[in-house]
Coordinates of N, CA, C and O in Angstrom, one line a residue:
M7 N 48.6 51.4 -16.8 CA 47.4 50.6 -17.4 C 46.5 51.8 -18.7 O 45.8 51.1 -19.4
V8 N 46.6 53.2 -18.3 CA 46.3 54.1 -18.7 C 46.6 53.7 -20.5 O 45.8 54.1 -21.4
H9 N 48.0 53.9 -20.4 CA 49.0 54.0 -21.8 C 48.6 52.6 -22.4 O 48.4 52.4 -23.7
D10 N 48.1 51.6 -21.7 CA 48.1 49.9 -22.4 C 46.6 49.8 -23.2 O 46.2 49.6 -24.3
A11 N 45.6 50.7 -22.5 CA 44.1 50.7 -22.8 C 43.6 51.3 -24.3 O 43.4 51.3 -25.2
L12 N 44.9 52.5 -23.8 CA 44.6 53.6 -25.5 C 45.7 53.3 -26.3 O 45.2 53.2 -27.4
S13 N 46.5 52.3 -26.3 CA 47.4 51.8 -26.9 C 46.3 50.4 -27.7 O 46.5 49.9 -28.9
G14 N 45.6 50.1 -27.1 CA 44.3 48.8 -27.2 C 43.9 49.3 -28.3 O 43.1 48.8 -29.4
L15 N 43.3 50.5 -28.4 CA 42.0 51.1 -28.7 C 43.1 51.4 -30.2 O 41.8 51.5 -30.7
A16 N 44.2 52.1 -30.0 CA 44.7 52.3 -31.7 C 45.1 51.4 -32.5 O 45.0 51.0 -33.2
K17 N 44.8 50.4 -31.8 CA 45.9 49.0 -32.1 C 44.2 48.1 -32.6 O 44.4 47.5 -34.4
M18 N 43.6 48.2 -31.8 CA 41.6 48.3 -33.1 C 41.6 48.9 -34.4 O 40.7 48.4 -35.2
K19 N 42.1 50.4 -34.2 CA 41.7 51.1 -35.6 C 42.8 50.2 -36.2 O 42.2 50.5 -37.9
D20 N 44.2 50.3 -36.1 CA 45.0 49.4 -36.6 C 44.2 48.7 -38.3 O 44.5 48.6 -38.9
L21 N 44.0 47.9 -37.4 CA 43.2 46.4 -38.0 C 41.6 46.8 -38.6 O 41.1 45.5 -38.7
N22 N 41.2 48.1 -38.5 CA 40.8 48.4 -38.7 C 38.8 47.9 -38.0 O 37.7 47.7 -38.1
L23 N 39.3 47.5 -36.8 CA 37.5 46.8 -36.2 C 37.6 48.7 -35.5 O 38.0 49.0 -34.5
Q24 N 36.3 48.2 -35.8 CA 35.5 49.8 -35.0 C 35.2 49.3 -33.6 O 34.6 48.5 -33.3
P25 N 35.3 50.2 -32.7 CA 35.2 50.1 -31.2 C 33.8 50.1 -31.2 O 33.2 50.6 -31.6
S26 N 33.0 49.4 -30.2 CA 31.7 49.2 -29.8 C 31.8 50.9 -28.7 O 32.4 51.2 -28.1
I27 N 30.8 51.4 -28.7 CA 30.2 52.3 -27.6 C 30.2 51.6 -26.1 O 30.7 52.1 -25.4
L28 N 29.9 50.3 -26.0 CA 30.4 49.8 -24.5 C 32.2 49.8 -24.4 O 32.3 49.6 -23.2
T29 N 32.9 49.9 -25.6 CA 34.2 49.8 -25.4 C 34.6 50.9 -25.0 O 35.7 51.4 -23.7
Y30 N 34.2 51.9 -25.8 CA 34.1 53.3 -25.1 C 34.0 53.9 -24.0 O 34.1 54.2 -23.4
N31 N 32.5 53.2 -23.7 CA 31.9 53.6 -22.6 C 33.3 53.5 -20.9 O 33.6 54.2 -20.2
S32 N 33.6 52.6 -21.4 CA 34.4 51.5 -20.5 C 35.8 52.5 -20.0 O 36.0 52.7 -19.1
L33 N 36.2 52.5 -21.3 CA 38.0 53.8 -21.3 C 37.8 54.9 -21.0 O 38.2 55.3 -19.8
L34 N 36.1 55.5 -21.5 CA 36.1 56.6 -21.0 C 36.0 57.0 -19.1 O 36.3 57.1 -18.6
Y35 N 35.1 55.9 -18.8 CA 35.2 55.5 -17.1 C 36.1 55.2 -16.4 O 36.2 56.0 -15.7
N36 N 36.8 55.0 -17.3 CA 38.4 54.4 -16.3 C 39.5 55.7 -16.5 O 40.1 55.9 -15.9
M37 N 38.9 56.5 -17.2 CA 40.0 58.1 -17.8 C 39.4 59.2 -16.8 O 39.6 59.8 -17.4
R38 N 38.2 59.0 -16.3 CA 37.0 60.2 -15.9 C 38.1 60.7 -15.2 O 38.3 62.2 -15.2
H39 N 39.1 60.9 -14.7 CA 39.6 61.3 -13.6 C 41.1 62.1 -14.2 O 41.9 62.8 -13.3
T40 N 41.1 61.9 -15.5 CA 42.3 62.7 -16.4 C 41.8 63.5 -17.3 O 40.8 63.0 -17.7
D41 N 42.6 64.3 -18.0 CA 42.6 65.3 -19.0 C 41.9 64.0 -20.4 O 41.4 64.9 -21.3
I42 N 43.0 63.0 -20.6 CA 42.7 62.0 -21.2 C 41.1 62.1 -21.7 O 40.7 61.6 -23.1
M43 N 40.5 61.6 -21.0 CA 38.9 61.7 -21.2 C 37.8 62.9 -22.0 O 37.5 61.8 -22.8
W44 N 39.1 64.0 -22.4 CA 38.8 64.4 -23.4 C 38.6 64.0 -24.8 O 38.0 64.3 -25.8
D45 N 40.1 63.5 -24.4 CA 40.3 62.7 -26.0 C 39.8 61.3 -26.7 O 39.7 61.7 -27.4
V46 N 39.1 61.0 -25.5 CA 38.0 60.1 -25.3 C 37.1 60.2 -26.3 O 36.5 59.8 -27.5
C47 N 37.1 60.9 -25.2 CA 35.3 61.6 -25.8 C 35.3 62.5 -27.1 O 35.2 62.4 -28.2
D48 N 36.7 62.8 -27.7 CA 36.9 63.2 -29.0 C 36.6 62.2 -30.0 O 35.9 62.3 -31.3
D49 N 37.0 61.1 -30.5 CA 37.5 60.1 -30.5 C 36.4 59.3 -30.8 O 35.5 58.7 -31.9
I50 N 35.4 59.4 -30.0 CA 34.0 58.9 -30.2 C 33.1 59.7 -31.0 O 32.6 58.7 -31.8
K51 N 33.4 60.4 -31.1 CA 32.1 61.5 -31.9 C 33.1 61.8 -33.3 O 32.4 61.4 -34.1
A52 N 34.4 61.6 -33.2 CA 34.8 61.3 -34.6 C 34.4 59.5 -35.7 O 34.5 59.9 -36.6
S53 N 34.4 58.8 -34.2 CA 34.0 57.4 -35.1 C 32.9 57.3 -35.1 O 32.5 56.4 -35.9
E54 N 31.7 58.2 -34.9 CA 29.9 58.0 -35.3 C 29.1 57.6 -34.8 O 28.1 57.3 -35.3
I55 N 29.8 56.6 -33.7 CA 28.9 55.9 -33.1 C 27.8 56.8 -32.1 O 27.9 57.8 -31.5
P56 N 26.9 56.5 -32.4 CA 25.7 57.3 -31.4 C 25.6 56.9 -29.8 O 26.4 56.1 -29.3
C57 N 26.1 57.9 -29.9 CA 25.9 58.4 -28.3 C 25.1 58.2 -27.2 O 24.0 58.7 -27.7
T58 N 25.5 58.1 -26.4 CA 24.7 58.0 -24.9 C 24.0 58.6 -23.7 O 25.3 59.2 -24.1
G59 N 23.3 59.1 -23.1 CA 23.2 59.4 -22.0 C 24.5 59.2 -21.2 O 24.8 60.4 -20.5
Y60 N 24.8 57.7 -21.0 CA 25.6 57.5 -19.9 C 27.7 58.1 -20.2 O 28.4 58.3 -19.7
I61 N 27.3 58.5 -21.4 CA 28.5 59.4 -22.1 C 28.9 60.5 -21.0 O 29.9 61.0 -20.8
N62 N 27.8 61.4 -21.6 CA 28.0 62.5 -20.7 C 27.9 62.6 -18.8 O 28.0 63.2 -18.6
S63 N 27.1 61.6 -18.5 CA 27.2 61.4 -17.0 C 28.7 61.2 -16.7 O 29.3 61.3 -15.9
I64 N 29.0 60.0 -17.5 CA 30.5 59.2 -17.1 C 31.0 61.6 -17.2 O 32.5 61.3 -16.2
L65 N 31.4 62.0 -17.7 CA 32.1 63.5 -18.5 C 31.5 64.2 -16.8 O 32.6 65.1 -16.5
V66 N 30.3 64.1 -17.0 CA 30.2 65.3 -15.6 C 30.5 65.0 -14.4 O 31.0 65.7 -13.4
D67 N 30.7 63.6 -14.0 CA 31.2 62.5 -12.5 C 32.5 63.2 -12.7 O 33.1 63.4 -12.1
G68 N 33.8 63.0 -13.9 CA 34.5 63.2 -14.1 C 34.9 64.4 -13.8 O 36.4 64.3 -13.2
L69 N 34.8 65.4 -14.1 CA 34.6 66.8 -13.5 C 34.6 67.2 -12.3 O 34.8 67.9 -12.2
C70 N 33.0 66.4 -11.6 CA 32.8 66.8 -10.4 C 33.9 66.2 -9.4 O 34.7 66.3 -8.8
R71 N 34.7 65.0 -9.7 CA 35.6 64.2 -9.4 C 36.7 64.9 -9.1 O 37.2 65.4 -7.9
R72 N 37.0 65.7 -10.3 CA 38.4 66.5 -10.0 C 38.2 68.0 -9.6 O 39.2 68.7 -9.8
S73 N 36.9 68.0 -8.9 CA 36.3 69.6 -8.5 C 36.2 70.3 -9.4 O 36.7 71.7 -8.7
L74 N 36.0 70.1 -10.3 CA 35.7 71.3 -11.5 C 33.9 71.5 -12.2 O 33.7 70.9 -12.6
L75 N 33.7 71.9 -10.9 CA 31.9 72.4 -10.5 C 31.5 73.1 -11.5 O 30.5 72.6 -12.2
Q76 N 32.9 74.2 -12.1 CA 31.6 75.0 -12.7 C 31.8 74.9 -14.4 O 30.8 74.5 -15.0
E77 N 32.9 74.0 -14.5 CA 32.9 73.2 -15.9 C 31.7 71.8 -15.5 O 31.2 71.9 -17.3
A78 N 31.4 71.4 -15.0 CA 31.0 70.5 -15.1 C 29.1 71.2 -15.1 O 28.7 69.8 -16.1
V79 N 29.1 71.4 -14.5 CA 27.6 72.6 -14.7 C 27.7 73.4 -16.0 O 26.3 72.9 -16.7
S80 N 28.6 73.9 -16.7 CA 28.9 74.3 -17.6 C 28.6 73.1 -18.8 O 28.0 73.3 -20.3
F81 N 28.6 72.3 -18.9 CA 28.7 70.6 -20.1 C 27.4 70.8 -19.8 O 27.0 70.3 -21.0
L82 N 26.9 70.5 -18.5 CA 25.5 69.6 -18.7 C 24.7 70.5 -19.3 O 23.8 70.3 -20.4
R83 N 25.2 72.5 -19.4 CA 23.9 73.1 -20.0 C 24.4 73.1 -20.9 O 23.2 73.3 -22.1
F84 N 25.2 72.9 -22.1 CA 26.0 72.7 -23.5 C 25.2 70.9 -23.7 O 24.9 71.7 -24.8
S85 N 25.2 70.6 -22.8 CA 24.9 69.2 -24.0 C 23.5 68.9 -23.9 O 22.7 68.3 -24.2
D86 N 22.8 69.9 -22.5 CA 21.0 70.2 -22.1 C 20.3 69.9 -23.8 O 21.1 71.2 -24.2
G87 N 19.5 69.7 -24.2 CA 18.7 69.8 -24.9 C 19.6 69.2 -26.9 O 19.2 69.4 -27.4
K88 N 20.8 68.5 -26.3 CA 21.3 67.7 -27.6 C 20.3 66.6 -28.0 O 19.6 66.6 -27.8
K89 N 21.8 65.5 -28.6 CA 20.7 64.6 -28.7 C 20.5 64.0 -27.0 O 19.5 62.5 -27.9
T90 N 20.8 64.2 -26.2 CA 20.3 62.9 -25.4 C 20.3 64.4 -23.7 O 20.5 65.0 -23.3
R91 N 19.0 64.0 -23.2 CA 19.1 64.9 -21.9 C 19.5 64.5 -20.8 O 20.0 63.0 -20.5
P92 N 19.7 65.4 -19.8 CA 20.4 65.3 -18.9 C 19.5 63.8 -18.1 O 19.5 64.2 -17.7
S93 N 20.9 63.3 -16.9 CA 20.5 61.5 -16.3 C 20.7 62.1 -15.0 O 21.1 62.9 -14.4
D94 N 19.7 61.0 -14.3 CA 20.0 61.3 -12.8 C 21.2 61.3 -12.1 O 21.5 61.9 -11.6
A95 N 22.5 60.4 -13.2 CA 23.2 59.7 -12.7 C 24.2 61.6 -12.6 O 24.9 61.7 -11.9
S96 N 23.9 62.4 -13.4 CA 25.2 63.4 -13.2 C 24.4 64.1 -12.8 O 25.1 64.7 -12.0
F97 N 23.1 64.8 -13.0 CA 22.6 65.3 -11.2 C 23.5 64.7 -10.0 O 23.8 65.6 -9.1
N98 N 23.0 63.7 -9.7 CA 23.5 63.3 -8.3 C 24.9 63.3 -8.3 O 25.4 63.6 -7.5
S99 N 25.8 63.1 -9.4 CA 27.1 63.3 -9.0 C 27.3 65.2 -9.0 O 28.0 65.5 -7.9
L100 N 26.5 65.7 -9.9 CA 26.6 67.7 -8.8 C 26.2 67.4 -7.8 O 26.7 68.4 -7.1
M101 N 25.2 66.9 -7.2 CA 24.6 67.3 -5.9 C 25.2 66.9 -5.2 O 25.6 67.6 -4.1
S102 N 26.3 65.3 -5.3 CA 27.0 65.0 -4.5 C 28.5 65.8 -4.3 O 28.6 65.9 -2.7
K103 N 29.0 66.0 -5.0 CA 29.9 66.9 -4.7 C 30.1 68.6 -4.3 O 30.0 69.0 -3.4
F104 N 28.7 69.2 -4.7 CA 28.5 70.2 -4.3 C 27.8 70.5 -2.5 O 28.0 71.3 -1.7
C105 N 27.4 69.1 -2.3 CA 27.1 68.6 -0.5 C 28.3 68.6 0.3 O 28.6 69.1 1.6
K106 N 29.9 68.1 -0.8 CA 30.6 68.2 0.0 C 31.6 69.4 -0.2 O 32.1 69.3 1.2
V107 N 31.0 70.4 -0.5 CA 31.7 70.9 -0.5 C 31.2 72.5 0.5 O 31.5 73.8 0.5
G108 N 29.6 71.9 0.9 CA 29.5 72.5 1.3 C 28.5 73.5 0.8 O 27.8 74.7 1.8
Y109 N 27.6 73.6 -0.4 CA 26.8 74.4 -1.4 C 25.6 73.4 -1.4 O 24.9 73.0 -1.9
L110 N 24.8 73.9 0.0 CA 23.3 73.0 -0.4 C 21.9 74.0 -1.1 O 21.2 73.1 -1.8
D111 N 21.9 75.2 -1.7 CA 21.5 75.6 -2.4 C 21.2 75.3 -3.4 O 20.5 74.9 -4.3
V112 N 22.5 74.9 -3.8 CA 22.6 75.0 -5.4 C 22.2 72.9 -5.5 O 21.3 72.4 -6.6
P113 N 22.9 72.0 -4.8 CA 22.0 71.0 -5.3 C 20.5 70.6 -5.0 O 20.2 70.0 -5.5
I114 N 20.1 71.7 -4.1 CA 18.7 71.6 -3.9 C 18.1 71.8 -4.6 O 17.2 71.4 -6.1
S115 N 18.4 73.1 -5.7 CA 18.3 73.4 -7.2 C 18.4 72.4 -8.3 O 17.4 72.1 -9.0
F116 N 19.4 71.3 -8.1 CA 19.5 70.7 -9.0 C 18.2 69.5 -8.5 O 17.7 68.9 -9.8
F117 N 18.0 69.4 -7.2 CA 17.5 68.0 -7.4 C 15.4 69.3 -8.3 O 14.9 68.1 -8.3
C118 N 15.1 70.4 -7.6 CA 14.3 70.8 -8.5 C 14.1 70.5 -10.0 O 12.9 69.9 -10.4
M119 N 15.5 70.6 -10.3 CA 15.0 70.7 -11.8 C 15.3 69.1 -12.8 O 14.3 68.6 -13.5
M120 N 15.7 68.0 -11.8 CA 15.2 67.0 -11.6 C 13.5 66.7 -12.2 O 13.1 66.1 -13.0
F121 N 13.2 67.3 -11.2 CA 10.9 66.9 -11.6 C 11.2 67.9 -13.1 O 10.2 67.3 -13.6
K122 N 12.0 68.5 -13.3 CA 11.0 69.4 -14.8 C 11.8 69.0 -15.4 O 10.8 68.6 -16.4
Y123 N 12.6 68.1 -15.4 CA 12.8 67.5 -16.7 C 12.4 66.1 -16.6 O 12.4 64.8 -17.9
G124 N 11.5 65.4 -15.6 CA 10.7 64.2 -15.8 C 11.8 63.1 -14.7 O 11.0 62.2 -15.4
I125 N 13.0 62.9 -14.5 CA 13.7 62.7 -14.2 C 13.1 62.2 -13.0 O 12.8 62.6 -12.2
L126 N 13.1 60.7 -13.1 CA 12.5 59.7 -11.5 C 13.3 59.4 -10.2 O 14.5 59.5 -11.2
L127 N 13.1 60.3 -9.6 CA 13.8 60.7 -8.1 C 13.7 59.5 -7.6 O 12.7 58.4 -7.4
D128 N 14.9 59.0 -7.2 CA 15.5 57.4 -6.7 C 15.2 57.7 -5.2 O 15.9 59.0 -4.3
S129 N 16.6 56.4 -4.1 CA 16.2 57.2 -3.1 C 18.2 57.3 -2.7 O 18.4 58.2 -1.6
Y130 N 19.0 57.6 -4.1 CA 19.9 57.5 -4.1 C 20.0 58.9 -4.0 O 20.8 59.5 -3.7
S131 N 19.1 59.9 -5.1 CA 19.0 61.2 -5.4 C 18.7 61.9 -3.6 O 19.4 62.7 -3.2
Y132 N 17.7 61.4 -3.1 CA 16.9 61.8 -1.8 C 18.2 61.6 -0.7 O 18.4 62.5 0.3
N133 N 18.9 60.7 -1.1 CA 20.4 60.4 0.6 C 20.8 61.1 0.2 O 21.4 61.9 1.4
I134 N 21.1 61.9 -1.7 CA 22.3 62.9 -1.2 C 22.0 63.9 -0.7 O 22.6 64.6 0.7
L135 N 21.1 64.5 -1.2 CA 20.3 65.9 -0.2 C 20.0 65.1 1.5 O 20.8 66.6 1.9
I136 N 19.8 64.4 1.5 CA 19.5 63.7 3.6 C 20.7 64.1 4.0 O 20.8 64.9 5.3
H137 N 21.8 63.3 3.2 CA 23.0 63.3 3.8 C 23.6 64.8 4.1 O 24.2 65.4 5.1
G138 N 23.9 65.9 2.9 CA 24.5 66.6 2.9 C 23.3 67.8 4.5 O 24.4 68.8 4.8
L139 N 22.6 67.3 3.8 CA 21.6 69.0 5.4 C 22.0 68.4 6.7 O 21.8 69.3 7.7
C140 N 21.6 67.2 6.8 CA 22.6 66.4 7.9 C 23.8 67.2 8.4 O 24.2 67.4 9.6
V141 N 24.8 67.1 7.9 CA 25.9 67.2 8.4 C 26.4 68.7 8.1 O 26.8 68.9 8.9
V142 N 25.5 69.9 7.7 CA 25.4 71.2 8.3 C 24.5 71.7 9.1 O 24.2 72.4 10.2
G143 N 23.5 70.5 10.0 CA 22.4 70.4 10.4 C 21.7 71.1 10.6 O 20.7 71.6 11.5
C144 N 21.2 71.1 9.2 CA 19.8 71.1 9.4 C 18.4 70.5 9.2 O 17.7 69.6 8.2
M145 N 18.2 69.3 10.1 CA 18.0 68.7 10.9 C 16.4 68.6 10.0 O 15.5 67.8 10.2
E146 N 15.3 69.8 10.5 CA 14.0 70.1 10.2 C 13.8 70.1 8.8 O 13.1 69.0 8.1
E147 N 14.8 70.4 7.7 CA 15.1 70.7 6.0 C 14.6 69.0 5.5 O 14.4 68.4 5.2
T148 N 15.9 67.9 6.7 CA 16.7 67.2 6.5 C 14.8 66.1 6.8 O 14.7 65.3 6.1
L149 N 14.4 66.3 7.3 CA 13.3 65.6 8.0 C 12.3 65.9 6.7 O 11.1 65.0 6.2
E150 N 11.7 67.0 6.3 CA 10.9 67.0 5.0 C 11.0 66.5 4.0 O 9.9 65.8 3.3
F151 N 13.1 66.6 3.9 CA 13.1 65.4 2.5 C 13.0 63.6 3.4 O 12.3 63.7 1.6
A152 N 13.1 63.7 4.1 CA 12.5 62.3 4.7 C 11.0 62.0 4.3 O 10.4 61.3 3.5
D153 N 10.2 63.0 4.3 CA 8.9 62.6 4.2 C 8.9 63.0 3.4 O 7.6 62.4 2.7
D154 N 9.3 63.7 1.9 CA 8.8 63.9 0.1 C 9.2 62.6 -0.3 O 8.3 62.5 -1.2
M155 N 10.0 62.1 0.5 CA 10.6 61.1 0.3 C 9.6 59.6 0.1 O 8.9 59.4 -1.1
E156 N 8.5 59.5 1.1 CA 7.3 59.3 1.5 C 6.6 59.5 0.5 O 5.3 58.6 -0.2
R157 N 6.5 60.9 0.4 CA 5.0 61.1 -0.3 C 5.3 61.0 -1.9 O 4.0 60.8 -2.5
H158 N 6.3 60.5 -2.2 CA 6.5 60.2 -3.7 C 6.6 58.2 -3.5 O 7.6 58.3 -5.0
D159 N 5.8 57.8 -3.1 CA 6.4 56.3 -2.6 C 7.0 55.7 -3.4 O 7.9 54.8 -3.4
L160 N 8.7 56.2 -2.4 CA 10.0 56.3 -2.1 C 9.9 55.5 -0.4 O 9.9 56.6 0.2
E161 N 10.3 54.4 0.0 CA 10.2 54.2 1.0 C 11.9 54.1 1.2 O 12.9 54.1 0.9
P162 N 11.8 55.1 2.6 CA 13.4 55.3 2.8 C 14.1 53.2 3.0 O 13.7 52.9 3.4
D163 N 15.3 53.7 3.4 CA 15.5 52.5 3.3 C 17.1 52.3 4.0 O 17.1 54.1 4.9
V164 N 17.7 51.5 4.2 CA 18.2 51.3 5.5 C 20.0 52.3 5.6 O 20.1 53.0 6.6
V165 N 19.9 53.3 4.6 CA 21.0 54.2 4.4 C 19.9 55.4 4.6 O 21.0 56.6 5.7
T166 N 18.9 55.7 4.4 CA 18.6 57.2 4.7 C 18.2 56.7 6.2 O 18.7 57.8 7.3
Y167 N 17.9 55.6 6.7 CA 17.9 55.7 8.2 C 18.8 56.1 8.8 O 19.1 56.4 10.4
N168 N 20.4 55.4 8.2 CA 21.3 55.5 8.9 C 21.9 56.6 8.9 O 22.6 57.3 10.0
I169 N 21.4 57.4 8.0 CA 22.3 59.1 7.4 C 21.1 59.7 8.6 O 21.9 60.4 9.5
L170 N 19.9 59.2 9.1 CA 18.9 60.4 10.0 C 19.5 60.4 10.9 O 19.6 61.0 12.1
A171 N 20.0 59.0 11.7 CA 19.9 58.4 12.7 C 21.4 59.0 13.3 O 21.5 60.0 14.3
K172 N 22.8 59.6 12.1 CA 24.0 59.7 12.7 C 23.4 61.4 12.7 O 24.1 62.2 13.8
G173 N 22.5 61.6 11.8 CA 22.8 63.7 11.8 C 21.7 63.7 13.2 O 22.6 64.8 14.2
L174 N 21.4 63.2 13.8 CA 20.2 63.6 15.1 C 21.2 63.1 16.4 O 21.5 63.5 16.9
H175 N 21.8 62.0 16.2 CA 22.9 62.0 17.2 C 24.1 62.3 17.2 O 24.3 63.2 18.6
L176 N 24.6 62.9 16.1 CA 25.6 64.5 16.0 C 25.0 65.3 17.0 O 25.6 66.7 17.3
L177 N 23.9 65.4 16.9 CA 23.4 67.3 17.2 C 22.6 67.0 18.0 O 22.2 67.7 19.0
G178 N 23.0 65.8 19.4 CA 22.3 65.3 20.2 C 21.0 65.3 20.3 O 20.8 65.2 21.9
I179 N 20.9 65.4 19.8 CA 18.8 64.9 19.7 C 18.2 63.1 19.6 O 18.1 63.2 18.3
M180 N 18.4 63.1 20.4 CA 18.5 61.4 20.6 C 17.5 60.9 20.6 O 17.2 59.9 20.5
N181 N 15.8 61.8 21.5 CA 14.7 61.7 21.2 C 14.5 61.2 19.7 O 13.3 60.7 19.5
G182 N 15.2 61.5 18.8 CA 14.6 60.9 17.5 C 14.6 60.6 16.5 O 14.6 59.5 15.9
V183 N 16.3 59.5 17.5 CA 16.5 58.5 16.7 C 16.2 57.2 17.3 O 15.6 56.8 16.4

């Protein structure tokens, strides 16, 4: 399937058809788990199609999925201040992966950076941290983030409540459920 997509792209070029940014985004998204994503990225740059923040988000997500966290952070730092600013999707990918490997200080720092960049936080961003904190048993801090969510006019959703209930249950704190 990968080679079919790449040969389709090559065929478009042979016919002097310029692939759209949507074509490249789709291809890049499906190649994000391989090193081929960098070839597609180079192809996008060479085509002189205006890039979107979505491309950087796909690249950061691809690096995170392959557990290349240092590279993902470096890429985000390098792309910061270029044509697009970091997106919530990039930060969410990083926060999620760092939580999964147990480094909670890093995702909390990224969470704060999102405020710095003026990125509107959503329940998905909060839920990543709430889940990460629950998994390691930091219920007090977890509940503080849930309260912070409400202070920022975000209503906890069913996912938030499920995470909280599971975290309290795992710690044997049934009166909080």
